[in-house]
Amino acid sequence: MPTSHDLKGLMKFLARDEWRECFKEVFEDHFGPALDAGDMEFEDVAEILGDDWAMTLWGCAFEDFLTQDFEVQGGNIVDEYLKRRGWKETAQAKAYIKALRTSIMSLYEVSEVIPGTSLMARDLIRGGEPIAVSEGTATKTLKQWDRIAARIVPLGGKNVFAGGLLPFTLQAADALFDGLRLLFGKKNAKKLPAIKDEDLQAAASMFTLSWLSDTFERTMGMPSVQNADGDDLVFHDVRFPLAAGVAQKDIALQVNAIPGMSQENGKFWNWLEEKPMGKGGHGGTLSLDTTMDNGSRVLGNVEMKGRFLHLATNSAERAEKGAALIRQALGDLVRTPLTEIRTVKQMMADPPARIQAGAPSDIPPEVAEQVVHQFLDRQYRETLDQPVGMLGNKTPRQAAKSAAGRQEVAEWLKYLENQSSRQPDRANPMATYSFEWMWHELGVFDLRQ
């Protein structure tokens, strides 16, 4: 007996010539532009993203197809199918199919997730209060403030998700909003206009295309990232063991003599550029670097840690040059260095302020959590008075003074919470940190919904 979400009968009905041709039109709307841009076939999507995502994407197009009317006999496949084959379906299955007939794809923000049971979903396009959705599978992976494109349909007195559910990054959401503003808003509009349900229903393919574009870009490779010298960004930690009998004070004297070393304290130096060396970034790349308040570019850092002198830089070229300067200045005071290398992708994959898995420690978990939370308190309190890119380079306190800025601050805080909640280990101190005080501090707690 078919379940309420079983659409096999409808899919068999799709094999009829008239409906197969109609579905081709919808399929082209959802995938044509993305496939043409990458010179691909739909089969290539499964190769790149996997069979599960390919089926989910196909389902998004199929559910959109179920809502549309065509100039063929019957007009709509759901109406025609229920008329001819509805007697084969259970009452609950027919109710689900009818709900899909009038369903609307929208972008939702997730909150109050109860794994395996339910969540609250706030419509980011049409507005309104968050609604409760009964969901078993997706709630096991969704996190607070995640954004998803989905169809929410009523079934048996509850709200449920249809099959086509896509998780959206901030970048994908911005691309979608840009497209909707271009389609429905005034020229150069910055705000998303009010969109009628029937218009949003007709724009369902924009969700698939926005998700595909963002996912292809992330899956098929990051742009090349360089420092200001034009060197590929690869993080190097060069550790020089101190020779036997050598004291830290002996090392400090020699490091101070290295050109470009600016001492911050007894154990830490910034290695500064003496004069511009840069080859500059190249087209199609991101250029990243750090500068001091006076504009001096930081080439790396040198730090004393126990019986090791550490040189940290962001390229192989700088690591080689810095290591040569240290060997020249310190000579026999240090032994042959060991080097740890990490790429940008590896850095991004590591949780910030990570705790080494399996590392021996006598610190009880509750104490470690307290220490990490105290560190985060200090870090985020300082951030409240520092420019933030997501806030137009305003400080959070400055942005919170206007109505538009308050909305941006709320989105920024949700982003912080969302990233924190995505730690693989839910007991990780990063995952258990509470941002509630920041909402109150900035006066935007009423927007936390």
PDB file of C-alpha atoms in Angstrom, residues 70-231:
ATOM      1  CA  PHE A  70      -0.349  23.326 -19.674  1.00  0.00           C
ATOM      2  CA  GLU A  71      -2.214  23.553 -22.944  1.00  0.00           C
ATOM      3  CA  VAL A  72      -2.897  19.828 -23.143  1.00  0.00           C
ATOM      4  CA  GLN A  73      -5.908  17.708 -22.342  1.00  0.00           C
ATOM      5  CA  GLY A  74      -6.505  17.847 -18.604  1.00  0.00           C
ATOM      6  CA  GLY A  75      -4.324  20.955 -18.159  1.00  0.00           C
ATOM      7  CA  ASN A  76      -2.581  19.761 -14.987  1.00  0.00           C
ATOM      8  CA  ILE A  77      -1.120  16.315 -14.368  1.00  0.00           C
ATOM      9  CA  VAL A  78      -2.361  16.123 -10.755  1.00  0.00           C
ATOM     10  CA  ASP A  79      -5.952  16.931 -11.730  1.00  0.00           C
ATOM     11  CA  GLU A  80      -5.856  14.437 -14.592  1.00  0.00           C
ATOM     12  CA  TYR A  81      -4.146  11.709 -12.545  1.00  0.00           C
ATOM     13  CA  LEU A  82      -6.586  11.919  -9.630  1.00  0.00           C
ATOM     14  CA  LYS A  83      -9.473  11.898 -12.066  1.00  0.00           C
ATOM     15  CA  ARG A  84      -8.244   8.757 -13.846  1.00  0.00           C
ATOM     16  CA  ARG A  85      -6.162   6.932 -11.221  1.00  0.00           C
ATOM     17  CA  GLY A  86      -7.120   8.494  -7.904  1.00  0.00           C
ATOM     18  CA  TRP A  87      -9.071   5.430  -6.871  1.00  0.00           C
ATOM     19  CA  LYS A  88      -5.740   3.575  -6.537  1.00  0.00           C
ATOM     20  CA  GLU A  89      -4.438   5.976  -3.887  1.00  0.00           C
ATOM     21  CA  THR A  90      -5.165   6.065  -0.153  1.00  0.00           C
ATOM     22  CA  ALA A  91      -7.010   9.048   1.274  1.00  0.00           C
ATOM     23  CA  GLN A  92      -3.785  10.343   2.860  1.00  0.00           C
ATOM     24  CA  ALA A  93      -1.806   9.926  -0.359  1.00  0.00           C
ATOM     25  CA  LYS A  94      -4.453  11.836  -2.308  1.00  0.00           C
ATOM     26  CA  ALA A  95      -4.389  14.595   0.317  1.00  0.00           C
ATOM     27  CA  TYR A  96      -0.602  14.871  -0.073  1.00  0.00           C
ATOM     28  CA  ILE A  97      -0.785  14.967  -3.875  1.00  0.00           C
ATOM     29  CA  LYS A  98      -3.490  17.655  -3.731  1.00  0.00           C
ATOM     30  CA  ALA A  99      -1.343  19.679  -1.312  1.00  0.00           C
ATOM     31  CA  LEU A 100       1.586  19.493  -3.734  1.00  0.00           C
ATOM     32  CA  ARG A 101      -0.695  20.758  -6.504  1.00  0.00           C
ATOM     33  CA  THR A 102      -0.940  24.173  -4.802  1.00  0.00           C
ATOM     34  CA  SER A 103       2.411  24.162  -2.979  1.00  0.00           C
ATOM     35  CA  ILE A 104       4.933  27.024  -3.161  1.00  0.00           C
ATOM     36  CA  MET A 105       8.717  26.799  -2.943  1.00  0.00           C
ATOM     37  CA  SER A 106      10.196  29.382  -0.577  1.00  0.00           C
ATOM     38  CA  LEU A 107      13.303  30.011   1.501  1.00  0.00           C
ATOM     39  CA  TYR A 108      13.008  29.299   5.229  1.00  0.00           C
ATOM     40  CA  GLU A 109      15.136  29.969   8.264  1.00  0.00           C
ATOM     41  CA  VAL A 110      15.225  27.073  10.714  1.00  0.00           C
ATOM     42  CA  SER A 111      15.039  27.392  14.509  1.00  0.00           C
ATOM     43  CA  GLU A 112      14.054  25.373  17.591  1.00  0.00           C
ATOM     44  CA  VAL A 113      15.183  22.109  16.005  1.00  0.00           C
ATOM     45  CA  ILE A 114      14.129  18.971  17.886  1.00  0.00           C
ATOM     46  CA  PRO A 115      16.101  16.154  16.182  1.00  0.00           C
ATOM     47  CA  GLY A 116      13.844  13.492  14.746  1.00  0.00           C
ATOM     48  CA  THR A 117      10.675  15.393  15.604  1.00  0.00           C
ATOM     49  CA  SER A 118      10.093  18.977  14.491  1.00  0.00           C
ATOM     50  CA  LEU A 119      11.400  22.481  13.847  1.00  0.00           C
ATOM     51  CA  MET A 120      10.188  26.041  13.393  1.00  0.00           C
ATOM     52  CA  ALA A 121      10.468  27.587   9.909  1.00  0.00           C
ATOM     53  CA  ARG A 122      10.355  31.328   9.185  1.00  0.00           C
ATOM     54  CA  ASP A 123       9.626  32.365   5.586  1.00  0.00           C
ATOM     55  CA  LEU A 124      12.426  34.738   4.533  1.00  0.00           C
ATOM     56  CA  ILE A 125      10.604  35.808   1.364  1.00  0.00           C
ATOM     57  CA  ARG A 126       6.951  36.167   2.334  1.00  0.00           C
ATOM     58  CA  GLY A 127       7.493  37.013   6.008  1.00  0.00           C
ATOM     59  CA  GLY A 128       5.093  36.154   8.803  1.00  0.00           C
ATOM     60  CA  GLU A 129       5.571  34.261  12.051  1.00  0.00           C
ATOM     61  CA  PRO A 130       7.589  31.004  12.133  1.00  0.00           C
ATOM     62  CA  ILE A 131       5.455  27.881  11.705  1.00  0.00           C
ATOM     63  CA  ALA A 132       5.917  24.440  13.243  1.00  0.00           C
ATOM     64  CA  VAL A 133       6.883  21.637  10.850  1.00  0.00           C
ATOM     65  CA  SER A 134       6.789  17.948  11.740  1.00  0.00           C
ATOM     66  CA  GLU A 135       9.922  16.364  10.302  1.00  0.00           C
ATOM     67  CA  GLY A 136      11.908  13.263  11.165  1.00  0.00           C
ATOM     68  CA  THR A 137      14.844  12.972   8.783  1.00  0.00           C
ATOM     69  CA  ALA A 138      16.011  16.528   8.025  1.00  0.00           C
ATOM     70  CA  THR A 139      15.890  17.574  11.695  1.00  0.00           C
ATOM     71  CA  LYS A 140      18.730  15.137  12.438  1.00  0.00           C
ATOM     72  CA  THR A 141      21.156  17.261  10.415  1.00  0.00           C
ATOM     73  CA  LEU A 142      19.682  20.765  10.367  1.00  0.00           C
ATOM     74  CA  LYS A 143      21.090  23.351  12.798  1.00  0.00           C
ATOM     75  CA  GLN A 144      19.759  26.532  14.375  1.00  0.00           C
ATOM     76  CA  TRP A 145      19.432  29.325  11.763  1.00  0.00           C
ATOM     77  CA  ASP A 146      20.117  27.081   8.766  1.00  0.00           C
ATOM     78  CA  ARG A 147      18.433  28.260   5.572  1.00  0.00           C
ATOM     79  CA  ILE A 148      16.563  25.800   3.378  1.00  0.00           C
ATOM     80  CA  ALA A 149      14.517  25.985   0.191  1.00  0.00           C
ATOM     81  CA  ALA A 150      11.467  23.795   0.626  1.00  0.00           C
ATOM     82  CA  ARG A 151       7.748  23.317   0.102  1.00  0.00           C
ATOM     83  CA  ILE A 152       5.734  23.125   3.324  1.00  0.00           C
ATOM     84  CA  VAL A 153       2.388  21.424   2.872  1.00  0.00           C
ATOM     85  CA  PRO A 154      -0.464  20.627   5.306  1.00  0.00           C
ATOM     86  CA  LEU A 155      -1.098  16.941   5.894  1.00  0.00           C
ATOM     87  CA  GLY A 156      -3.233  15.292   8.569  1.00  0.00           C
ATOM     88  CA  GLY A 157      -3.442  18.429  10.700  1.00  0.00           C
ATOM     89  CA  LYS A 158       0.329  19.026  10.598  1.00  0.00           C
ATOM     90  CA  ASN A 159       2.781  20.854   8.357  1.00  0.00           C
ATOM     91  CA  VAL A 160       5.343  18.654   6.586  1.00  0.00           C
ATOM     92  CA  PHE A 161       8.119  19.152   4.051  1.00  0.00           C
ATOM     93  CA  ALA A 162       7.762  17.881   0.508  1.00  0.00           C
ATOM     94  CA  GLY A 163      10.634  15.809  -0.872  1.00  0.00           C
ATOM     95  CA  GLY A 164      12.610  18.572  -2.610  1.00  0.00           C
ATOM     96  CA  LEU A 165      14.569  20.246   0.213  1.00  0.00           C
ATOM     97  CA  LEU A 166      17.812  22.162  -0.471  1.00  0.00           C
ATOM     98  CA  PRO A 167      20.154  23.625   2.179  1.00  0.00           C
ATOM     99  CA  PHE A 168      21.205  27.172   1.253  1.00  0.00           C
ATOM    100  CA  THR A 169      24.454  28.902   2.138  1.00  0.00           C
ATOM    101  CA  LEU A 170      24.440  32.660   2.732  1.00  0.00           C
ATOM    102  CA  GLN A 171      25.977  33.088  -0.709  1.00  0.00           C
ATOM    103  CA  ALA A 172      23.259  31.024  -2.387  1.00  0.00           C
ATOM    104  CA  ALA A 173      20.558  32.952  -0.494  1.00  0.00           C
ATOM    105  CA  ASP A 174      22.055  36.281  -1.593  1.00  0.00           C
ATOM    106  CA  ALA A 175      22.108  35.090  -5.217  1.00  0.00           C
ATOM    107  CA  LEU A 176      18.463  34.040  -4.939  1.00  0.00           C
ATOM    108  CA  PHE A 177      17.430  37.380  -3.426  1.00  0.00           C
ATOM    109  CA  ASP A 178      19.336  39.249  -6.155  1.00  0.00           C
ATOM    110  CA  GLY A 179      17.424  37.271  -8.764  1.00  0.00           C
ATOM    111  CA  LEU A 180      14.057  37.878  -7.102  1.00  0.00           C
ATOM    112  CA  ARG A 181      14.773  41.600  -6.747  1.00  0.00           C
ATOM    113  CA  LEU A 182      15.709  41.756 -10.421  1.00  0.00           C
ATOM    114  CA  LEU A 183      12.566  39.880 -11.439  1.00  0.00           C
ATOM    115  CA  PHE A 184       9.971  41.457  -9.146  1.00  0.00           C
ATOM    116  CA  GLY A 185      11.529  44.627  -7.708  1.00  0.00           C
ATOM    117  CA  LYS A 186      12.207  48.092  -8.997  1.00  0.00           C
ATOM    118  CA  LYS A 187      15.466  48.907 -10.748  1.00  0.00           C
ATOM    119  CA  ASN A 188      18.430  48.994  -8.318  1.00  0.00           C
ATOM    120  CA  ALA A 189      16.139  47.971  -5.434  1.00  0.00           C
ATOM    121  CA  LYS A 190      17.986  46.889  -2.280  1.00  0.00           C
ATOM    122  CA  LYS A 191      15.039  45.349  -0.465  1.00  0.00           C
ATOM    123  CA  LEU A 192      13.130  42.257  -1.464  1.00  0.00           C
ATOM    124  CA  PRO A 193       9.681  43.376  -2.716  1.00  0.00           C
ATOM    125  CA  ALA A 194       6.370  41.845  -1.669  1.00  0.00           C
ATOM    126  CA  ILE A 195       5.849  38.867  -3.973  1.00  0.00           C
ATOM    127  CA  LYS A 196       2.456  37.330  -4.639  1.00  0.00           C
ATOM    128  CA  ASP A 197       2.109  33.604  -4.005  1.00  0.00           C
ATOM    129  CA  GLU A 198       1.333  32.865  -7.639  1.00  0.00           C
ATOM    130  CA  ASP A 199       4.412  34.803  -8.764  1.00  0.00           C
ATOM    131  CA  LEU A 200       6.657  33.003  -6.282  1.00  0.00           C
ATOM    132  CA  GLN A 201       5.156  29.700  -7.376  1.00  0.00           C
ATOM    133  CA  ALA A 202       6.096  30.521 -10.973  1.00  0.00           C
ATOM    134  CA  ALA A 203       9.690  31.348  -9.948  1.00  0.00           C
ATOM    135  CA  ALA A 204      10.464  27.932  -8.447  1.00  0.00           C
ATOM    136  CA  SER A 205      13.284  27.252 -10.907  1.00  0.00           C
ATOM    137  CA  MET A 206      15.257  30.193  -9.449  1.00  0.00           C
ATOM    138  CA  PHE A 207      15.743  28.228  -6.220  1.00  0.00           C
ATOM    139  CA  THR A 208      17.241  25.258  -8.062  1.00  0.00           C
ATOM    140  CA  LEU A 209      19.481  27.426 -10.231  1.00  0.00           C
ATOM    141  CA  SER A 210      20.747  29.504  -7.282  1.00  0.00           C
ATOM    142  CA  TRP A 211      21.548  26.351  -5.307  1.00  0.00           C
ATOM    143  CA  LEU A 212      23.232  24.661  -8.270  1.00  0.00           C
ATOM    144  CA  SER A 213      25.374  27.675  -9.126  1.00  0.00           C
ATOM    145  CA  ASP A 214      26.600  28.028  -5.540  1.00  0.00           C
ATOM    146  CA  THR A 215      27.151  24.293  -5.061  1.00  0.00           C
ATOM    147  CA  PHE A 216      29.018  23.829  -8.338  1.00  0.00           C
ATOM    148  CA  GLU A 217      31.297  26.739  -7.463  1.00  0.00           C
ATOM    149  CA  ARG A 218      32.130  25.268  -4.054  1.00  0.00           C
ATOM    150  CA  THR A 219      32.338  21.642  -5.170  1.00  0.00           C
ATOM    151  CA  MET A 220      34.375  22.124  -8.323  1.00  0.00           C
ATOM    152  CA  GLY A 221      37.113  24.102  -6.609  1.00  0.00           C
ATOM    153  CA  MET A 222      37.835  27.232  -4.625  1.00  0.00           C
ATOM    154  CA  PRO A 223      39.348  30.251  -6.355  1.00  0.00           C
ATOM    155  CA  SER A 224      43.091  30.491  -5.976  1.00  0.00           C
ATOM    156  CA  VAL A 225      43.955  32.383  -2.797  1.00  0.00           C
ATOM    157  CA  GLN A 226      47.193  34.343  -2.561  1.00  0.00           C
ATOM    158  CA  ASN A 227      48.947  36.724  -0.209  1.00  0.00           C
ATOM    159  CA  ALA A 228      49.857  40.240  -1.295  1.00  0.00           C
ATOM    160  CA  ASP A 229      53.144  38.978  -2.772  1.00  0.00           C
ATOM    161  CA  GLY A 230      51.240  36.792  -5.231  1.00  0.00           C
ATOM    162  CA  ASP A 231      52.257  33.588  -3.438  1.00  0.00           C
TER     163      ASP A 231
END
